[in-house]
PDB file of C-alpha atoms and ligand atoms in Angstrom:
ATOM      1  CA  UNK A   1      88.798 110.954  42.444  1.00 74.00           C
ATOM      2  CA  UNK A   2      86.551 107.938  42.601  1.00 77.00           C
ATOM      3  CA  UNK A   3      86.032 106.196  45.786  1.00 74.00           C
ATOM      4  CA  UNK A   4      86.383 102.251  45.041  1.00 73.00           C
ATOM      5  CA  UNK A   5      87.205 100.940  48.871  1.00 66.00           C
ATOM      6  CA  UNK A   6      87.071 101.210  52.064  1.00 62.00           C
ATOM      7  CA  UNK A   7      91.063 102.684  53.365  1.00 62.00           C
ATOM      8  CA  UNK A   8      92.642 100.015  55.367  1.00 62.00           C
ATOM      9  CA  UNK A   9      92.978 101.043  59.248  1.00 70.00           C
ATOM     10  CA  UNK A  10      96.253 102.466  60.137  1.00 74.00           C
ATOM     11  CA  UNK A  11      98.961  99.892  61.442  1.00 88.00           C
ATOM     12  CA  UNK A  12      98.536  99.790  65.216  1.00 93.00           C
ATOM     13  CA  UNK A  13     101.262 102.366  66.343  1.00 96.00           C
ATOM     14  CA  UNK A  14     104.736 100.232  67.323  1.00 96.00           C
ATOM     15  CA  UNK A  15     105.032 102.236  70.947  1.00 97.00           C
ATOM     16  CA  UNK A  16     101.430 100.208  71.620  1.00 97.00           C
ATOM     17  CA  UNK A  17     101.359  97.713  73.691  1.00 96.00           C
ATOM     18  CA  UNK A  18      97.921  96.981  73.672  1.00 96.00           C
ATOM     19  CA  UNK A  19      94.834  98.278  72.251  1.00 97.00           C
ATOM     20  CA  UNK A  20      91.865  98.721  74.635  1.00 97.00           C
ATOM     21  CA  UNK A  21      89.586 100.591  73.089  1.00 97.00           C
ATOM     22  CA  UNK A  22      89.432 100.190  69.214  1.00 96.00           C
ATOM     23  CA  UNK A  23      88.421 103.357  67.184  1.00 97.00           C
ATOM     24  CA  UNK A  24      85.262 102.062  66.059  1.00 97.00           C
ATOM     25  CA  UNK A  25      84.237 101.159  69.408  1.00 97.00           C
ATOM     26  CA  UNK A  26      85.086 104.567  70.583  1.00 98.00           C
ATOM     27  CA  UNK A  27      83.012 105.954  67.807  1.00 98.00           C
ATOM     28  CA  UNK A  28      80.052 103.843  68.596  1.00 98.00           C
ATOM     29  CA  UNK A  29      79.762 104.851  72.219  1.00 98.00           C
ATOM     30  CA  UNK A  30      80.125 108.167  71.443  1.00 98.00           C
ATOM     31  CA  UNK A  31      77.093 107.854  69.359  1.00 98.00           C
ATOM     32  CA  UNK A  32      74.883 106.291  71.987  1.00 98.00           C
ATOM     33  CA  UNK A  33      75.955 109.175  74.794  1.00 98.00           C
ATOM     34  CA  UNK A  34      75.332 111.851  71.905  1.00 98.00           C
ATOM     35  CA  UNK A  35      71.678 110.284  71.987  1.00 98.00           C
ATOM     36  CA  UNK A  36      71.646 110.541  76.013  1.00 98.00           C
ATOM     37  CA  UNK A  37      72.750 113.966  75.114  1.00 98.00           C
ATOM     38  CA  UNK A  38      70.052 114.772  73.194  1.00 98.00           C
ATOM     39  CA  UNK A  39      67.234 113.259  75.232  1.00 98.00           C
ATOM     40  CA  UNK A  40      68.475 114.776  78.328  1.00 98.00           C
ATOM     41  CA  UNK A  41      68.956 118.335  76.910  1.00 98.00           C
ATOM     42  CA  UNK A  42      65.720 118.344  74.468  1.00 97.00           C
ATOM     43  CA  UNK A  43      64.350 121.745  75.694  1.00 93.00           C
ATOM     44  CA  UNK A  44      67.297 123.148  76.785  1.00 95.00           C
ATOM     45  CA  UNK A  45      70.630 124.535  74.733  1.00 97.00           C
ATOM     46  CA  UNK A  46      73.617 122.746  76.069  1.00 98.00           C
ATOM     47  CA  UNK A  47      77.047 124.636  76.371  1.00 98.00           C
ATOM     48  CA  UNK A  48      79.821 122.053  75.373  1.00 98.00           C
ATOM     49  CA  UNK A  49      83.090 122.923  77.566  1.00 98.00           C
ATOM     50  CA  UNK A  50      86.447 120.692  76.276  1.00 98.00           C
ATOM     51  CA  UNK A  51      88.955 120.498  78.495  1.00 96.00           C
ATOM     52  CA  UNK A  52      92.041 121.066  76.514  1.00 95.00           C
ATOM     53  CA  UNK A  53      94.038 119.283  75.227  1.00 94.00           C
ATOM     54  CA  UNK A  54      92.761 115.620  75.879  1.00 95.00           C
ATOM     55  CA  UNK A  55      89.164 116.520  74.810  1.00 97.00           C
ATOM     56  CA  UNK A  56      89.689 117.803  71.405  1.00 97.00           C
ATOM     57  CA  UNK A  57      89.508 114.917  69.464  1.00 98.00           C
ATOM     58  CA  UNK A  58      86.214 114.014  71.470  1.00 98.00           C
ATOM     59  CA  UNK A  59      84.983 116.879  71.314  1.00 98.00           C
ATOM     60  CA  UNK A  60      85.210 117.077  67.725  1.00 98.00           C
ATOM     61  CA  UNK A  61      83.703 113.589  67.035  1.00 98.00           C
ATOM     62  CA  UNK A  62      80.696 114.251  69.909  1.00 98.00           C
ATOM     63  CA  UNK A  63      80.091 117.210  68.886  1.00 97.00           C
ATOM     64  CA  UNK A  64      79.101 115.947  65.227  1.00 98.00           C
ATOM     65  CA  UNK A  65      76.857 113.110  66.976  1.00 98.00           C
ATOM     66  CA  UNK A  66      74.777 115.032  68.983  1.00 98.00           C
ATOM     67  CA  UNK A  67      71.712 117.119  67.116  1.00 97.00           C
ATOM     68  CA  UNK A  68      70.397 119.276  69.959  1.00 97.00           C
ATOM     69  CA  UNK A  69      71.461 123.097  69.417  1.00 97.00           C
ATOM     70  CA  UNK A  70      74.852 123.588  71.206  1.00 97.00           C
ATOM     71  CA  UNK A  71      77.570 126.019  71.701  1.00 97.00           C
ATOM     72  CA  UNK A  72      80.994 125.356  72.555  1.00 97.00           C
ATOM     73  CA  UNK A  73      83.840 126.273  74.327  1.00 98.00           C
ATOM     74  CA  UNK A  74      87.512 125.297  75.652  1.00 98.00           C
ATOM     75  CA  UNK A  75      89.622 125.516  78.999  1.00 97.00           C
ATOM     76  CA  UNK A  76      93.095 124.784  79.123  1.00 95.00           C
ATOM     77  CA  UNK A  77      95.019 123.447  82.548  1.00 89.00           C
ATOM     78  CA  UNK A  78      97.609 121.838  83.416  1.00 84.00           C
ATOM     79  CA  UNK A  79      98.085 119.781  86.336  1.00 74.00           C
ATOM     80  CA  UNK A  80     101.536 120.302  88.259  1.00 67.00           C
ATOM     81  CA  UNK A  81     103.338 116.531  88.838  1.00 62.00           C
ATOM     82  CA  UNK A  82     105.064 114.315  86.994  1.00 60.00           C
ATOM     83  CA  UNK A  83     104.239 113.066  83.411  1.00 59.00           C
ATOM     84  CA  UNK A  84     102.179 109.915  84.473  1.00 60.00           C
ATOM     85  CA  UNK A  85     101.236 111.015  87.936  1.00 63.00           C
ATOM     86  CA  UNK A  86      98.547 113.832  88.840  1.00 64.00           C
ATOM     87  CA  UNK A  87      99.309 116.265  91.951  1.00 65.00           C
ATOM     88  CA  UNK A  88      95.628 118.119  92.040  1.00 69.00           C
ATOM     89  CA  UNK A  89      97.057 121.704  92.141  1.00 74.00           C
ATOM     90  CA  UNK A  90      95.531 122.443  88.986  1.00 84.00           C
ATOM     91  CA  UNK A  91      96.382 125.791  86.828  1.00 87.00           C
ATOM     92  CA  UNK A  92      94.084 126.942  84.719  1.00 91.00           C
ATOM     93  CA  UNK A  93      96.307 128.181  81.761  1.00 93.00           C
ATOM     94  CA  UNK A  94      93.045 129.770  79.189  1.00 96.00           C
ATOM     95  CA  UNK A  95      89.886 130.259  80.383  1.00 97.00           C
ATOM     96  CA  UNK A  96      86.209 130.179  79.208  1.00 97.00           C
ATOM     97  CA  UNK A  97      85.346 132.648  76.800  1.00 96.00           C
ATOM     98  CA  UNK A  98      81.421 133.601  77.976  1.00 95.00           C
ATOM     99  CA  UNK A  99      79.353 133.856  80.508  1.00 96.00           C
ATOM    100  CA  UNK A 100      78.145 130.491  82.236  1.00 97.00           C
ATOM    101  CA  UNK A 101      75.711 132.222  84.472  1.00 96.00           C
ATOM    102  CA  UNK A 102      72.237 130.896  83.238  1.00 95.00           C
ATOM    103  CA  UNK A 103      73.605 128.406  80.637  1.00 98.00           C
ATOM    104  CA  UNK A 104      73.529 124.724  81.036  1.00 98.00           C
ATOM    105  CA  UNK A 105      77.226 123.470  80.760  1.00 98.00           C
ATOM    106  CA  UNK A 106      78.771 119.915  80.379  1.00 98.00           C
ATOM    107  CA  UNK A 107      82.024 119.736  80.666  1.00 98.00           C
ATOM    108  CA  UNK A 108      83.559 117.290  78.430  1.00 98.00           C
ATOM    109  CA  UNK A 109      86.945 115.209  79.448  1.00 97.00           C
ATOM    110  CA  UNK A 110      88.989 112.737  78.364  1.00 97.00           C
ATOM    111  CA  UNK A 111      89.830 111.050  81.604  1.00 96.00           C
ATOM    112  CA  UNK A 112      88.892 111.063  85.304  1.00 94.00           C
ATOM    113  CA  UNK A 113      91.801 109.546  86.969  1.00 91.00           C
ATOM    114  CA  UNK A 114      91.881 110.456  90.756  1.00 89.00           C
ATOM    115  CA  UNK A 115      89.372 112.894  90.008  1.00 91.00           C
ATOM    116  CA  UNK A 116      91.177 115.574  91.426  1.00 89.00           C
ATOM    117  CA  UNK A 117      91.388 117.747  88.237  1.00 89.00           C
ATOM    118  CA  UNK A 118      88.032 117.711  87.464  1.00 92.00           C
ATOM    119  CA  UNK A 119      86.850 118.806  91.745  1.00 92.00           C
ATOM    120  CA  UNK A 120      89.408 121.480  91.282  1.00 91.00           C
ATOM    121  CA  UNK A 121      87.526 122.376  87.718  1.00 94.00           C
ATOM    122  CA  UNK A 122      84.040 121.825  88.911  1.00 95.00           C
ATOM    123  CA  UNK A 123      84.101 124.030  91.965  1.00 94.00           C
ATOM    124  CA  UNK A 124      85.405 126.799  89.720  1.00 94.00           C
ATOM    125  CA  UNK A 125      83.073 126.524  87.196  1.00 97.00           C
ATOM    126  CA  UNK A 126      79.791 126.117  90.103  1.00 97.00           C
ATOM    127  CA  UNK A 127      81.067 129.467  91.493  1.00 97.00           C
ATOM    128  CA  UNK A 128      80.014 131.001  88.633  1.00 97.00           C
ATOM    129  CA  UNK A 129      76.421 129.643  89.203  1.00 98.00           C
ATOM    130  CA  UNK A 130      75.297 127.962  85.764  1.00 98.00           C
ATOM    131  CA  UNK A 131      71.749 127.021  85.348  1.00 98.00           C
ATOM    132  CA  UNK A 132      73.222 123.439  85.356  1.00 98.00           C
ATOM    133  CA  UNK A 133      76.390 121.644  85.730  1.00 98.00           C
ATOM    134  CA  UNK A 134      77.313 118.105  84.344  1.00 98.00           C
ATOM    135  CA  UNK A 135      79.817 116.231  83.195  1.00 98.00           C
ATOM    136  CA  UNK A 136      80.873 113.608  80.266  1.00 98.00           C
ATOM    137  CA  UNK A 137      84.507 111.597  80.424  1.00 98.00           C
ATOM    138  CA  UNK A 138      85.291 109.605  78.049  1.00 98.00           C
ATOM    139  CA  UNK A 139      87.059 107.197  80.575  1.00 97.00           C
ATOM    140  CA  UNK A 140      87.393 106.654  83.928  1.00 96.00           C
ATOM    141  CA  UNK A 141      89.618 104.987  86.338  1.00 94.00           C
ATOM    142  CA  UNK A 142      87.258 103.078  89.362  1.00 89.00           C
ATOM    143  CA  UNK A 143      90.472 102.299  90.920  1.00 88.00           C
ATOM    144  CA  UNK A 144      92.058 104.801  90.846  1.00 84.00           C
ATOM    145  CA  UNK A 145      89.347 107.260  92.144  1.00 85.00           C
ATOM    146  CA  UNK A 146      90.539 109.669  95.973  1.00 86.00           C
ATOM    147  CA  UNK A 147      87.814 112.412  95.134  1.00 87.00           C
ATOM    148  CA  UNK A 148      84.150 110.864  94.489  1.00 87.00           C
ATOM    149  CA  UNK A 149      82.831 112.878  91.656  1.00 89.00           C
ATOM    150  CA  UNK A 150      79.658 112.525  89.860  1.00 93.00           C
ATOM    151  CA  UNK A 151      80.290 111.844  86.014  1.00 97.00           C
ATOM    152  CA  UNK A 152      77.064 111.734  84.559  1.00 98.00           C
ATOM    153  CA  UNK A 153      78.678 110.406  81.228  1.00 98.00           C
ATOM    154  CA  UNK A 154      81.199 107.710  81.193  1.00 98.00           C
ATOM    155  CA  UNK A 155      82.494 106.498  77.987  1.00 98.00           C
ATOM    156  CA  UNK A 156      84.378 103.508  79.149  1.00 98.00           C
ATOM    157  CA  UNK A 157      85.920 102.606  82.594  1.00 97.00           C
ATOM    158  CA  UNK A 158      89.562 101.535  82.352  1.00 96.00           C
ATOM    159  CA  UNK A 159      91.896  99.589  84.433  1.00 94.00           C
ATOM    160  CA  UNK A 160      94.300 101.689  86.683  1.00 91.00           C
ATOM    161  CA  UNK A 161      97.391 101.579  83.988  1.00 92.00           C
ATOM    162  CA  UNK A 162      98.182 104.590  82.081  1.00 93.00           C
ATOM    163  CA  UNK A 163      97.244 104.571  78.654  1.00 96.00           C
ATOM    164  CA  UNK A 164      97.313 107.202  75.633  1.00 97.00           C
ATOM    165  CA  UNK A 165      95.454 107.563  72.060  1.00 98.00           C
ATOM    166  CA  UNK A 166      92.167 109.668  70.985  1.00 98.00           C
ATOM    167  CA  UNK A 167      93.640 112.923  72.640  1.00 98.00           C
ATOM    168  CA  UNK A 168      95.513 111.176  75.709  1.00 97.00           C
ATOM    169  CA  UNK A 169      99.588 111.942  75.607  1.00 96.00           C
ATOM    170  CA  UNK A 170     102.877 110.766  77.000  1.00 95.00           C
ATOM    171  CA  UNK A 171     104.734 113.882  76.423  1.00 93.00           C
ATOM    172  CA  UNK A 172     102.561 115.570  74.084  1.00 94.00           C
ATOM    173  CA  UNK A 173     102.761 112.597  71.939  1.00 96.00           C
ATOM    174  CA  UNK A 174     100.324 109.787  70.881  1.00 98.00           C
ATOM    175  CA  UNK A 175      96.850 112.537  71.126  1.00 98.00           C
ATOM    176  CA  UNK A 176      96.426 111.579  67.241  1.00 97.00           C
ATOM    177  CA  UNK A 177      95.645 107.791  67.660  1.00 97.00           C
ATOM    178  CA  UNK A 178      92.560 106.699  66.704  1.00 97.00           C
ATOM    179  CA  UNK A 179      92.299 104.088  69.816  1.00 97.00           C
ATOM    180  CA  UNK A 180      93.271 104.090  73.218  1.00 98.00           C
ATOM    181  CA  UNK A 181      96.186 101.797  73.986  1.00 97.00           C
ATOM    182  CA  UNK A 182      98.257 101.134  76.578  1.00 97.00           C
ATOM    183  CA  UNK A 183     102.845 102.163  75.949  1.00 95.00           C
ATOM    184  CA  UNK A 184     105.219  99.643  75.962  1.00 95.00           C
ATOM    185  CA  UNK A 185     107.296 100.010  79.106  1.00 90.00           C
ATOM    186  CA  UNK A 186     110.480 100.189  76.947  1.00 92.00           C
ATOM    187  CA  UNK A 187     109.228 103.981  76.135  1.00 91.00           C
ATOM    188  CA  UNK A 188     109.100 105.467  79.613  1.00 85.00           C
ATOM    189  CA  UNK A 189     111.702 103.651  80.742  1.00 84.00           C
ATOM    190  CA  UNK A 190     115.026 105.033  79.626  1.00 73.00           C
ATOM    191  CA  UNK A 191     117.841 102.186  80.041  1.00 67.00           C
TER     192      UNK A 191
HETATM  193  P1  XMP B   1      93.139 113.232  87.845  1.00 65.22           P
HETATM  194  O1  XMP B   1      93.992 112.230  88.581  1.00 65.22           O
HETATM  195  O2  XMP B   1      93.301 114.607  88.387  1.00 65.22           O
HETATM  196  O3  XMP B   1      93.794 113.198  86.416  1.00 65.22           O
HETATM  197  O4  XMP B   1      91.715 112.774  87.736  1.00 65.22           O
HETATM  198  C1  XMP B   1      93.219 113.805  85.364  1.00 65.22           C
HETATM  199  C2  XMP B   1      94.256 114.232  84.366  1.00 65.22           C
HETATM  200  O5  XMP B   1      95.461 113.430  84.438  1.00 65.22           O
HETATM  201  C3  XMP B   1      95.858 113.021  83.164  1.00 65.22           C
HETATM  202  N1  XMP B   1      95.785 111.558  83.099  1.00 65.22           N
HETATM  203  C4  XMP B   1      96.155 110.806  82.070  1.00 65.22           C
HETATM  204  N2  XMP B   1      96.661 111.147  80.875  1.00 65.22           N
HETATM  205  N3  XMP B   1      96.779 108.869  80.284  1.00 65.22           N
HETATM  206  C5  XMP B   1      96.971 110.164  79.991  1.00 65.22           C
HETATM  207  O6  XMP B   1      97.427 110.456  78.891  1.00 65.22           O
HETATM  208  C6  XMP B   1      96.274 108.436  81.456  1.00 65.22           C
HETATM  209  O7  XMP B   1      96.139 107.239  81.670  1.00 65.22           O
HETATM  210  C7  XMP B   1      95.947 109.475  82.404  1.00 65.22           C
HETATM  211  N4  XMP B   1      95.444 109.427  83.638  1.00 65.22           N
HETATM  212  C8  XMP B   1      95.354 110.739  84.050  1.00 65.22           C
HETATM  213  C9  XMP B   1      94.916 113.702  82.210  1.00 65.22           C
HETATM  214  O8  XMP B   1      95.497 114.899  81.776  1.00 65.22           O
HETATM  215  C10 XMP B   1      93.685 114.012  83.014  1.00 65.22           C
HETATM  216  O9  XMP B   1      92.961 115.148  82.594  1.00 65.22           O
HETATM  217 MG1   MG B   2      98.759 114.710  79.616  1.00 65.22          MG
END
């Protein structure tokens, strides 16, 4: 079929308060990190490692920025507490696939919030003594922070209010938006 225009953006999703984070602009920093990617891992292969589910939709989309040779793979957990609030007693519900001894692995996640998940995540993954250890999140929450972790790569910081799109849920829902938004308060709060 021939291509005349452009598609139209989707209609901002009515459960959206507000968009912070646009899909373009999303895409655009993801290119310039994919170029810190492959300056800082020029002589080196990099092992991506998505942290399920919020990182699959950035993984996908990094993944295709950066040009360095790569390999991938995925971890699964779930944090016990309530749907908005993190407890840190983290369960790791699939588990990497290889080997990390010897390979240099950035993890790759979609938020650092408290930072709790990703200490719990990074001290299991350093016990298995890669040849190095980083890590990317698309956003991060200053405010928010009670465990001081070193993200290497920060996509965006964000305000301390909970917010969903481009792989982030409220109940499972909302991980296909293109942007990052915050929810209208009429949606989590049942009359
Ligand atoms: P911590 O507090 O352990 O939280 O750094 C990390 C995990 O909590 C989830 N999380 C969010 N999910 N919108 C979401 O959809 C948010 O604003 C948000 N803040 C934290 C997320 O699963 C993350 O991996
Ligand atoms: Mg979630």
């Amino acid at each position: 079929m021939p291509v005349r225009q452009q598609r139209e953006p989707a209609p901002v999703h009515p459960d959206i308060e507000r968009v912070l984070l646009t899909g373009d602009r999303i895409q655009a920093r993801l290119r310039e990190m994919a170029a810190l990617i492959d300056r800082d891992y020029a002589d080196r292969e990099v092992l991506l490692v998505g942290v399920l589910k919020g990182a699959f939709l950035l993984m996908a989309d990094l993944a295709r920025y950066v040009t360095v040779p790569m390999r991938f793979d995925f971890m699964a957990v779930s944090s016990y507490g309530s749907a908005t609030q993190t407890s840190g007693v983290v369960r790791i519900l699939k588990d990497l696939e290889q080997d990390i001894g010897q390979r240099h692995v950035l993890l790759v996640e979609d938020i650092v919030d408290t930072g709790l998940t990703l200490n719990y995540l990074l001290r299991s993954l350093r016990a298995r003594r890669p040849a190095s250890l980083d890590v990317l999140s698309l956003l991060t929450k200053p405010e928010q922070v009670r465990v001081p972790i070193e993200v290497r790569y920060v996509g965006f910081e964000v305000p301390g209010v909970f917010v969903v799109g481009y792989g982030l849920d409220y109940a499972e829902r909302y991980r296909n938006l293109p942007y990052i938004g915050t929810l209208r308060r009429s949606v989590y709060e049942t009359p």
